[in-house]
């Protein structure tokens, strides 16, 4: 039976739907509401929390948009059965292999492509003069059609001419690198932090704007140690778990002779 925290202190007059949404989210994360279980009816939630129908419906709508619950007409509201993705970050991290090893199907969707002047942080990461032309490619990534990340990658135009066109056709980063003589590449550094998403990020990730996201900023280098890419990726925090592993044979790492993750264009 669903037993939420019903302390009187959890019911301020302002922001009731946000508090209700967060309480149900905590119960889902803790296992109090198990995957596949049914939430109480609207009337039961209204009575238990002392809130109105609009508050309950707004909270449930936010949870459904975030992929945490599903509303089945005539049956009720159920906790989704998506498990947290364990994502390994290592020297040869590859997105599609990481997702496949979780028993999920990876996919990607282009969002935007621009040639821009490198901002200071991008120029520093790529070791190029500030203002140098770079391709900024924004993509949304999925696991089993559930959005898990929204990322911007930056590549020097001088080293990868027309890269954005190749990406648009579905070519993977790994294959494009090979066309420019880069047979293998490594993760040089990864910075991880949390923050609240923008309205657009929350929309793209199908989550509430009140839910924190995980942000990874990474630099990839060729085998000579020269930076070839800088990425800033926003992840749906409650769907991800990062594991840092320095073992070259760790799960989620693609090797140069493995093609399964290279042909889909997700890495």
PDB file of C-alpha atoms in Angstrom:
ATOM      1  CA  UNK A   1       0.000   0.000   0.000  1.00  0.00           C
ATOM      2  CA  UNK A   2       1.232   3.474  -0.869  1.00  0.00           C
ATOM      3  CA  UNK A   3       2.092   5.364   2.307  1.00  0.00           C
ATOM      4  CA  UNK A   4       3.408   8.823   1.527  1.00  0.00           C
ATOM      5  CA  UNK A   5       4.764  11.282   4.040  1.00  0.00           C
ATOM      6  CA  UNK A   6       1.633  12.970   5.334  1.00  0.00           C
ATOM      7  CA  UNK A   7       3.202  15.265   7.929  1.00  0.00           C
ATOM      8  CA  UNK A   8       1.349  18.539   8.226  1.00  0.00           C
ATOM      9  CA  UNK A   9       4.579  20.382   7.437  1.00  0.00           C
ATOM     10  CA  UNK A  10       4.531  18.965   3.905  1.00  0.00           C
ATOM     11  CA  UNK A  11       1.344  20.856   2.988  1.00  0.00           C
ATOM     12  CA  UNK A  12       2.090  24.560   2.597  1.00  0.00           C
ATOM     13  CA  UNK A  13      -0.562  26.573   0.777  1.00  0.00           C
ATOM     14  CA  UNK A  14       1.813  27.571  -2.030  1.00  0.00           C
ATOM     15  CA  UNK A  15       3.178  25.122  -4.598  1.00  0.00           C
ATOM     16  CA  UNK A  16       1.059  22.150  -3.553  1.00  0.00           C
ATOM     17  CA  UNK A  17       1.300  20.311  -6.860  1.00  0.00           C
ATOM     18  CA  UNK A  18       5.113  20.588  -6.879  1.00  0.00           C
ATOM     19  CA  UNK A  19       5.314  19.157  -3.373  1.00  0.00           C
ATOM     20  CA  UNK A  20       2.927  16.348  -4.247  1.00  0.00           C
ATOM     21  CA  UNK A  21       4.895  15.532  -7.409  1.00  0.00           C
ATOM     22  CA  UNK A  22       8.160  15.486  -5.460  1.00  0.00           C
ATOM     23  CA  UNK A  23       6.696  13.277  -2.729  1.00  0.00           C
ATOM     24  CA  UNK A  24       5.468  10.702  -5.240  1.00  0.00           C
ATOM     25  CA  UNK A  25       8.820  10.917  -7.046  1.00  0.00           C
ATOM     26  CA  UNK A  26      10.628  10.156  -3.776  1.00  0.00           C
ATOM     27  CA  UNK A  27       8.342   7.189  -3.150  1.00  0.00           C
ATOM     28  CA  UNK A  28       9.082   5.841  -6.637  1.00  0.00           C
ATOM     29  CA  UNK A  29      12.846   6.325  -6.203  1.00  0.00           C
ATOM     30  CA  UNK A  30      12.843   4.655  -2.766  1.00  0.00           C
ATOM     31  CA  UNK A  31      10.768   1.694  -3.901  1.00  0.00           C
ATOM     32  CA  UNK A  32       7.788   2.567  -1.699  1.00  0.00           C
ATOM     33  CA  UNK A  33       5.931   2.695  -5.002  1.00  0.00           C
ATOM     34  CA  UNK A  34       7.282  -0.311  -6.882  1.00  0.00           C
ATOM     35  CA  UNK A  35       7.570  -0.477 -10.691  1.00  0.00           C
ATOM     36  CA  UNK A  36       4.254  -1.580 -12.136  1.00  0.00           C
ATOM     37  CA  UNK A  37       2.282  -0.725  -8.989  1.00  0.00           C
ATOM     38  CA  UNK A  38      -0.892   1.335  -9.160  1.00  0.00           C
ATOM     39  CA  UNK A  39      -1.197   4.742  -7.544  1.00  0.00           C
ATOM     40  CA  UNK A  40      -4.217   5.484  -5.341  1.00  0.00           C
ATOM     41  CA  UNK A  41      -7.204   7.080  -7.034  1.00  0.00           C
ATOM     42  CA  UNK A  42      -7.534  10.840  -7.365  1.00  0.00           C
ATOM     43  CA  UNK A  43     -10.043  10.877  -4.526  1.00  0.00           C
ATOM     44  CA  UNK A  44      -7.716   8.918  -2.233  1.00  0.00           C
ATOM     45  CA  UNK A  45      -4.765  11.222  -2.944  1.00  0.00           C
ATOM     46  CA  UNK A  46      -6.955  14.294  -2.449  1.00  0.00           C
ATOM     47  CA  UNK A  47      -8.123  13.024   0.919  1.00  0.00           C
ATOM     48  CA  UNK A  48      -4.684  11.862   2.046  1.00  0.00           C
ATOM     49  CA  UNK A  49      -2.908  15.117   1.230  1.00  0.00           C
ATOM     50  CA  UNK A  50      -5.771  17.540   1.715  1.00  0.00           C
ATOM     51  CA  UNK A  51      -5.430  18.950  -1.794  1.00  0.00           C
ATOM     52  CA  UNK A  52      -7.804  19.628  -4.663  1.00  0.00           C
ATOM     53  CA  UNK A  53      -8.410  17.681  -7.852  1.00  0.00           C
ATOM     54  CA  UNK A  54      -6.498  20.198  -9.973  1.00  0.00           C
ATOM     55  CA  UNK A  55      -3.404  19.777  -7.757  1.00  0.00           C
ATOM     56  CA  UNK A  56      -3.520  15.996  -8.105  1.00  0.00           C
ATOM     57  CA  UNK A  57      -4.012  16.107 -11.869  1.00  0.00           C
ATOM     58  CA  UNK A  58      -1.186  18.624 -12.359  1.00  0.00           C
ATOM     59  CA  UNK A  59       1.218  16.504 -10.266  1.00  0.00           C
ATOM     60  CA  UNK A  60       0.266  13.318 -12.137  1.00  0.00           C
ATOM     61  CA  UNK A  61       0.638  15.096 -15.483  1.00  0.00           C
ATOM     62  CA  UNK A  62       4.172  16.186 -14.536  1.00  0.00           C
ATOM     63  CA  UNK A  63       5.066  12.651 -13.442  1.00  0.00           C
ATOM     64  CA  UNK A  64       3.704  11.232 -16.689  1.00  0.00           C
ATOM     65  CA  UNK A  65       5.654  13.788 -18.746  1.00  0.00           C
ATOM     66  CA  UNK A  66       8.788  12.757 -16.860  1.00  0.00           C
ATOM     67  CA  UNK A  67       8.188   9.124 -17.760  1.00  0.00           C
ATOM     68  CA  UNK A  68       7.706   8.055 -14.152  1.00  0.00           C
ATOM     69  CA  UNK A  69       4.070   7.014 -14.393  1.00  0.00           C
ATOM     70  CA  UNK A  70       1.644   6.118 -17.128  1.00  0.00           C
ATOM     71  CA  UNK A  71      -2.054   6.914 -17.114  1.00  0.00           C
ATOM     72  CA  UNK A  72      -4.263   4.172 -18.541  1.00  0.00           C
ATOM     73  CA  UNK A  73      -7.757   5.344 -19.381  1.00  0.00           C
ATOM     74  CA  UNK A  74     -10.345   3.470 -17.361  1.00  0.00           C
ATOM     75  CA  UNK A  75      -7.731   1.606 -15.282  1.00  0.00           C
ATOM     76  CA  UNK A  76      -5.726   4.149 -13.334  1.00  0.00           C
ATOM     77  CA  UNK A  77      -2.157   5.437 -12.983  1.00  0.00           C
ATOM     78  CA  UNK A  78       0.781   3.041 -12.793  1.00  0.00           C
ATOM     79  CA  UNK A  79       4.476   3.414 -11.968  1.00  0.00           C
ATOM     80  CA  UNK A  80       6.598   2.938 -15.075  1.00  0.00           C
ATOM     81  CA  UNK A  81       8.982   0.016 -15.041  1.00  0.00           C
ATOM     82  CA  UNK A  82      12.070   1.768 -16.440  1.00  0.00           C
ATOM     83  CA  UNK A  83      15.126   0.911 -14.361  1.00  0.00           C
ATOM     84  CA  UNK A  84      18.015   3.306 -13.810  1.00  0.00           C
ATOM     85  CA  UNK A  85      20.697   3.037 -16.493  1.00  0.00           C
ATOM     86  CA  UNK A  86      24.166   2.254 -15.157  1.00  0.00           C
ATOM     87  CA  UNK A  87      26.444   4.255 -17.449  1.00  0.00           C
ATOM     88  CA  UNK A  88      30.166   3.513 -17.356  1.00  0.00           C
ATOM     89  CA  UNK A  89      32.557   6.401 -17.957  1.00  0.00           C
ATOM     90  CA  UNK A  90      36.021   5.225 -18.892  1.00  0.00           C
ATOM     91  CA  UNK A  91      38.827   5.863 -21.350  1.00  0.00           C
ATOM     92  CA  UNK A  92      36.822   4.483 -24.283  1.00  0.00           C
ATOM     93  CA  UNK A  93      33.268   5.317 -23.330  1.00  0.00           C
ATOM     94  CA  UNK A  94      30.756   4.673 -26.123  1.00  0.00           C
ATOM     95  CA  UNK A  95      27.104   5.599 -25.729  1.00  0.00           C
ATOM     96  CA  UNK A  96      25.446   2.813 -27.705  1.00  0.00           C
ATOM     97  CA  UNK A  97      27.429   0.021 -26.094  1.00  0.00           C
ATOM     98  CA  UNK A  98      26.654   1.381 -22.641  1.00  0.00           C
ATOM     99  CA  UNK A  99      22.936   1.383 -23.402  1.00  0.00           C
ATOM    100  CA  UNK A 100      22.948  -2.027 -25.095  1.00  0.00           C
ATOM    101  CA  UNK A 101      24.681  -3.594 -22.112  1.00  0.00           C
ATOM    102  CA  UNK A 102      21.679  -2.496 -20.029  1.00  0.00           C
ATOM    103  CA  UNK A 103      19.390  -4.465 -22.330  1.00  0.00           C
ATOM    104  CA  UNK A 104      18.077  -1.283 -23.936  1.00  0.00           C
ATOM    105  CA  UNK A 105      17.901  -0.116 -27.540  1.00  0.00           C
ATOM    106  CA  UNK A 106      19.882   3.094 -28.195  1.00  0.00           C
ATOM    107  CA  UNK A 107      18.862   5.738 -30.683  1.00  0.00           C
ATOM    108  CA  UNK A 108      19.611   9.367 -31.452  1.00  0.00           C
ATOM    109  CA  UNK A 109      17.865  12.372 -32.918  1.00  0.00           C
ATOM    110  CA  UNK A 110      19.440  15.557 -34.332  1.00  0.00           C
ATOM    111  CA  UNK A 111      18.137  18.741 -32.755  1.00  0.00           C
ATOM    112  CA  UNK A 112      20.341  21.511 -34.163  1.00  0.00           C
ATOM    113  CA  UNK A 113      23.543  22.031 -36.162  1.00  0.00           C
ATOM    114  CA  UNK A 114      25.466  25.279 -36.408  1.00  0.00           C
ATOM    115  CA  UNK A 115      28.900  26.545 -37.361  1.00  0.00           C
ATOM    116  CA  UNK A 116      29.818  29.031 -34.635  1.00  0.00           C
ATOM    117  CA  UNK A 117      32.797  30.939 -33.281  1.00  0.00           C
ATOM    118  CA  UNK A 118      34.316  28.916 -30.458  1.00  0.00           C
ATOM    119  CA  UNK A 119      33.351  30.348 -27.045  1.00  0.00           C
ATOM    120  CA  UNK A 120      36.163  30.602 -24.484  1.00  0.00           C
ATOM    121  CA  UNK A 121      35.378  27.294 -22.723  1.00  0.00           C
ATOM    122  CA  UNK A 122      35.208  25.399 -26.027  1.00  0.00           C
ATOM    123  CA  UNK A 123      38.363  27.013 -27.385  1.00  0.00           C
ATOM    124  CA  UNK A 124      40.262  26.172 -24.198  1.00  0.00           C
ATOM    125  CA  UNK A 125      39.091  22.555 -24.260  1.00  0.00           C
ATOM    126  CA  UNK A 126      40.034  22.096 -27.929  1.00  0.00           C
ATOM    127  CA  UNK A 127      43.255  24.137 -27.603  1.00  0.00           C
ATOM    128  CA  UNK A 128      42.318  26.418 -30.470  1.00  0.00           C
ATOM    129  CA  UNK A 129      42.159  30.234 -30.619  1.00  0.00           C
ATOM    130  CA  UNK A 130      38.999  31.741 -29.197  1.00  0.00           C
ATOM    131  CA  UNK A 131      36.594  32.512 -32.017  1.00  0.00           C
ATOM    132  CA  UNK A 132      37.870  29.760 -34.306  1.00  0.00           C
ATOM    133  CA  UNK A 133      35.063  28.115 -36.307  1.00  0.00           C
ATOM    134  CA  UNK A 134      33.626  24.957 -34.728  1.00  0.00           C
ATOM    135  CA  UNK A 135      30.665  22.741 -35.504  1.00  0.00           C
ATOM    136  CA  UNK A 136      28.113  22.734 -32.708  1.00  0.00           C
ATOM    137  CA  UNK A 137      25.907  19.648 -33.085  1.00  0.00           C
ATOM    138  CA  UNK A 138      23.028  19.149 -30.658  1.00  0.00           C
ATOM    139  CA  UNK A 139      21.491  15.693 -30.378  1.00  0.00           C
ATOM    140  CA  UNK A 140      18.939  13.998 -28.176  1.00  0.00           C
ATOM    141  CA  UNK A 141      19.655  10.400 -27.171  1.00  0.00           C
ATOM    142  CA  UNK A 142      17.230   7.686 -26.155  1.00  0.00           C
ATOM    143  CA  UNK A 143      17.130   4.284 -24.477  1.00  0.00           C
ATOM    144  CA  UNK A 144      14.080   2.275 -25.566  1.00  0.00           C
ATOM    145  CA  UNK A 145      12.555   5.497 -26.935  1.00  0.00           C
ATOM    146  CA  UNK A 146      12.828   7.184 -23.518  1.00  0.00           C
ATOM    147  CA  UNK A 147      14.910  10.410 -23.722  1.00  0.00           C
ATOM    148  CA  UNK A 148      17.946  10.238 -21.447  1.00  0.00           C
ATOM    149  CA  UNK A 149      20.254  12.993 -22.675  1.00  0.00           C
ATOM    150  CA  UNK A 150      20.499  16.222 -24.633  1.00  0.00           C
ATOM    151  CA  UNK A 151      24.020  17.057 -25.694  1.00  0.00           C
ATOM    152  CA  UNK A 152      26.067  19.603 -27.621  1.00  0.00           C
ATOM    153  CA  UNK A 153      29.322  18.452 -29.199  1.00  0.00           C
ATOM    154  CA  UNK A 154      31.937  20.795 -30.647  1.00  0.00           C
ATOM    155  CA  UNK A 155      34.501  19.887 -33.326  1.00  0.00           C
ATOM    156  CA  UNK A 156      37.058  22.137 -35.038  1.00  0.00           C
ATOM    157  CA  UNK A 157      35.962  22.941 -38.586  1.00  0.00           C
ATOM    158  CA  UNK A 158      39.575  22.995 -39.750  1.00  0.00           C
ATOM    159  CA  UNK A 159      40.094  19.367 -38.750  1.00  0.00           C
ATOM    160  CA  UNK A 160      36.654  17.970 -39.640  1.00  0.00           C
ATOM    161  CA  UNK A 161      35.271  19.867 -42.642  1.00  0.00           C
ATOM    162  CA  UNK A 162      31.586  19.152 -43.334  1.00  0.00           C
ATOM    163  CA  UNK A 163      31.269  16.976 -40.251  1.00  0.00           C
ATOM    164  CA  UNK A 164      27.773  18.303 -39.559  1.00  0.00           C
ATOM    165  CA  UNK A 165      26.622  17.098 -42.972  1.00  0.00           C
ATOM    166  CA  UNK A 166      27.980  13.607 -42.294  1.00  0.00           C
ATOM    167  CA  UNK A 167      26.262  13.491 -38.916  1.00  0.00           C
ATOM    168  CA  UNK A 168      23.010  14.573 -40.535  1.00  0.00           C
ATOM    169  CA  UNK A 169      23.123  11.491 -42.774  1.00  0.00           C
ATOM    170  CA  UNK A 170      23.470   9.221 -39.733  1.00  0.00           C
ATOM    171  CA  UNK A 171      27.216   8.545 -39.898  1.00  0.00           C
ATOM    172  CA  UNK A 172      28.680   7.828 -36.470  1.00  0.00           C
ATOM    173  CA  UNK A 173      31.375   9.956 -34.902  1.00  0.00           C
ATOM    174  CA  UNK A 174      33.669   6.919 -34.902  1.00  0.00           C
ATOM    175  CA  UNK A 175      33.284   6.417 -38.668  1.00  0.00           C
ATOM    176  CA  UNK A 176      33.783  10.119 -39.375  1.00  0.00           C
ATOM    177  CA  UNK A 177      36.947  10.133 -37.289  1.00  0.00           C
ATOM    178  CA  UNK A 178      38.282   7.184 -39.287  1.00  0.00           C
ATOM    179  CA  UNK A 179      37.737   9.089 -42.525  1.00  0.00           C
ATOM    180  CA  UNK A 180      40.065  11.739 -41.118  1.00  0.00           C
ATOM    181  CA  UNK A 181      42.732   9.216 -40.102  1.00  0.00           C
ATOM    182  CA  UNK A 182      41.692   8.797 -36.455  1.00  0.00           C
ATOM    183  CA  UNK A 183      41.402   5.043 -35.896  1.00  0.00           C
ATOM    184  CA  UNK A 184      40.840   5.302 -32.150  1.00  0.00           C
ATOM    185  CA  UNK A 185      40.223   7.976 -29.533  1.00  0.00           C
ATOM    186  CA  UNK A 186      40.119   8.286 -25.753  1.00  0.00           C
ATOM    187  CA  UNK A 187      38.247  10.186 -23.068  1.00  0.00           C
ATOM    188  CA  UNK A 188      40.735  12.709 -21.696  1.00  0.00           C
ATOM    189  CA  UNK A 189      38.610  14.180 -18.922  1.00  0.00           C
ATOM    190  CA  UNK A 190      35.052  14.261 -17.595  1.00  0.00           C
ATOM    191  CA  UNK A 191      33.483  16.854 -15.312  1.00  0.00           C
ATOM    192  CA  UNK A 192      30.162  15.952 -13.660  1.00  0.00           C
ATOM    193  CA  UNK A 193      27.813  18.248 -11.751  1.00  0.00           C
ATOM    194  CA  UNK A 194      24.106  18.781 -11.126  1.00  0.00           C
ATOM    195  CA  UNK A 195      21.786  21.722 -11.712  1.00  0.00           C
ATOM    196  CA  UNK A 196      18.164  22.439 -12.516  1.00  0.00           C
ATOM    197  CA  UNK A 197      17.251  22.223 -16.207  1.00  0.00           C
ATOM    198  CA  UNK A 198      16.041  25.041 -18.373  1.00  0.00           C
ATOM    199  CA  UNK A 199      12.452  24.863 -19.579  1.00  0.00           C
ATOM    200  CA  UNK A 200      13.626  23.642 -22.991  1.00  0.00           C
ATOM    201  CA  UNK A 201      15.943  21.009 -21.505  1.00  0.00           C
ATOM    202  CA  UNK A 202      13.120  19.718 -19.307  1.00  0.00           C
ATOM    203  CA  UNK A 203      10.847  19.526 -22.343  1.00  0.00           C
ATOM    204  CA  UNK A 204      13.412  17.666 -24.440  1.00  0.00           C
ATOM    205  CA  UNK A 205      14.094  15.198 -21.620  1.00  0.00           C
ATOM    206  CA  UNK A 206      10.381  14.772 -20.819  1.00  0.00           C
ATOM    207  CA  UNK A 207      10.822  15.657 -17.177  1.00  0.00           C
ATOM    208  CA  UNK A 208       9.776  18.312 -14.709  1.00  0.00           C
ATOM    209  CA  UNK A 209      11.789  21.529 -14.543  1.00  0.00           C
ATOM    210  CA  UNK A 210      11.990  20.993 -10.774  1.00  0.00           C
ATOM    211  CA  UNK A 211      13.934  17.749 -11.213  1.00  0.00           C
ATOM    212  CA  UNK A 212      17.748  18.157 -11.252  1.00  0.00           C
ATOM    213  CA  UNK A 213      19.742  17.013 -14.248  1.00  0.00           C
ATOM    214  CA  UNK A 214      23.242  15.562 -14.378  1.00  0.00           C
ATOM    215  CA  UNK A 215      25.669  17.450 -16.605  1.00  0.00           C
ATOM    216  CA  UNK A 216      28.818  15.937 -18.083  1.00  0.00           C
ATOM    217  CA  UNK A 217      31.472  18.011 -19.810  1.00  0.00           C
ATOM    218  CA  UNK A 218      34.063  15.891 -21.573  1.00  0.00           C
ATOM    219  CA  UNK A 219      37.094  16.191 -23.808  1.00  0.00           C
ATOM    220  CA  UNK A 220      38.036  13.460 -26.283  1.00  0.00           C
ATOM    221  CA  UNK A 221      41.564  13.200 -27.686  1.00  0.00           C
ATOM    222  CA  UNK A 222      43.240  11.242 -30.461  1.00  0.00           C
ATOM    223  CA  UNK A 223      45.965   8.727 -29.674  1.00  0.00           C
ATOM    224  CA  UNK A 224      48.568  11.534 -29.748  1.00  0.00           C
ATOM    225  CA  UNK A 225      46.679  13.391 -27.034  1.00  0.00           C
ATOM    226  CA  UNK A 226      45.369  16.173 -29.284  1.00  0.00           C
ATOM    227  CA  UNK A 227      41.801  17.278 -28.418  1.00  0.00           C
ATOM    228  CA  UNK A 228      39.298  16.435 -31.138  1.00  0.00           C
ATOM    229  CA  UNK A 229      35.947  17.057 -29.421  1.00  0.00           C
ATOM    230  CA  UNK A 230      34.366  18.840 -26.508  1.00  0.00           C
ATOM    231  CA  UNK A 231      30.871  17.909 -25.352  1.00  0.00           C
ATOM    232  CA  UNK A 232      28.408  19.328 -22.867  1.00  0.00           C
ATOM    233  CA  UNK A 233      25.642  16.800 -22.170  1.00  0.00           C
ATOM    234  CA  UNK A 234      22.557  17.141 -19.958  1.00  0.00           C
ATOM    235  CA  UNK A 235      21.213  13.833 -18.621  1.00  0.00           C
ATOM    236  CA  UNK A 236      17.865  12.976 -17.042  1.00  0.00           C
ATOM    237  CA  UNK A 237      19.246  12.609 -13.513  1.00  0.00           C
ATOM    238  CA  UNK A 238      16.701  10.191 -12.116  1.00  0.00           C
ATOM    239  CA  UNK A 239      17.198   7.796 -15.056  1.00  0.00           C
ATOM    240  CA  UNK A 240      20.993   7.624 -14.883  1.00  0.00           C
ATOM    241  CA  UNK A 241      23.769   6.344 -12.648  1.00  0.00           C
ATOM    242  CA  UNK A 242      27.363   7.100 -13.628  1.00  0.00           C
ATOM    243  CA  UNK A 243      30.192   4.708 -12.792  1.00  0.00           C
ATOM    244  CA  UNK A 244      33.778   5.884 -13.220  1.00  0.00           C
ATOM    245  CA  UNK A 245      36.047   3.051 -14.386  1.00  0.00           C
ATOM    246  CA  UNK A 246      39.673   3.353 -15.515  1.00  0.00           C
ATOM    247  CA  UNK A 247      39.858  -0.233 -16.766  1.00  0.00           C
ATOM    248  CA  UNK A 248      40.281  -0.364 -20.561  1.00  0.00           C
ATOM    249  CA  UNK A 249      38.106  -3.489 -20.646  1.00  0.00           C
ATOM    250  CA  UNK A 250      35.308  -2.026 -18.548  1.00  0.00           C
ATOM    251  CA  UNK A 251      31.682  -2.403 -19.722  1.00  0.00           C
ATOM    252  CA  UNK A 252      30.420   0.367 -21.969  1.00  0.00           C
ATOM    253  CA  UNK A 253      33.721   0.825 -23.801  1.00  0.00           C
ATOM    254  CA  UNK A 254      33.958   0.355 -27.547  1.00  0.00           C
ATOM    255  CA  UNK A 255      37.097  -1.162 -29.046  1.00  0.00           C
ATOM    256  CA  UNK A 256      38.421  -0.335 -32.471  1.00  0.00           C
ATOM    257  CA  UNK A 257      37.466  -3.736 -33.874  1.00  0.00           C
ATOM    258  CA  UNK A 258      33.871  -3.584 -32.656  1.00  0.00           C
ATOM    259  CA  UNK A 259      31.362  -2.358 -35.213  1.00  0.00           C
ATOM    260  CA  UNK A 260      28.048  -2.865 -33.466  1.00  0.00           C
ATOM    261  CA  UNK A 261      28.035   0.541 -31.840  1.00  0.00           C
ATOM    262  CA  UNK A 262      29.576   2.391 -34.765  1.00  0.00           C
ATOM    263  CA  UNK A 263      26.996   1.811 -37.477  1.00  0.00           C
ATOM    264  CA  UNK A 264      24.029   3.418 -35.780  1.00  0.00           C
ATOM    265  CA  UNK A 265      25.513   6.866 -35.394  1.00  0.00           C
ATOM    266  CA  UNK A 266      24.754   7.221 -31.685  1.00  0.00           C
ATOM    267  CA  UNK A 267      28.274   7.468 -30.242  1.00  0.00           C
TER     268      UNK A 267
END
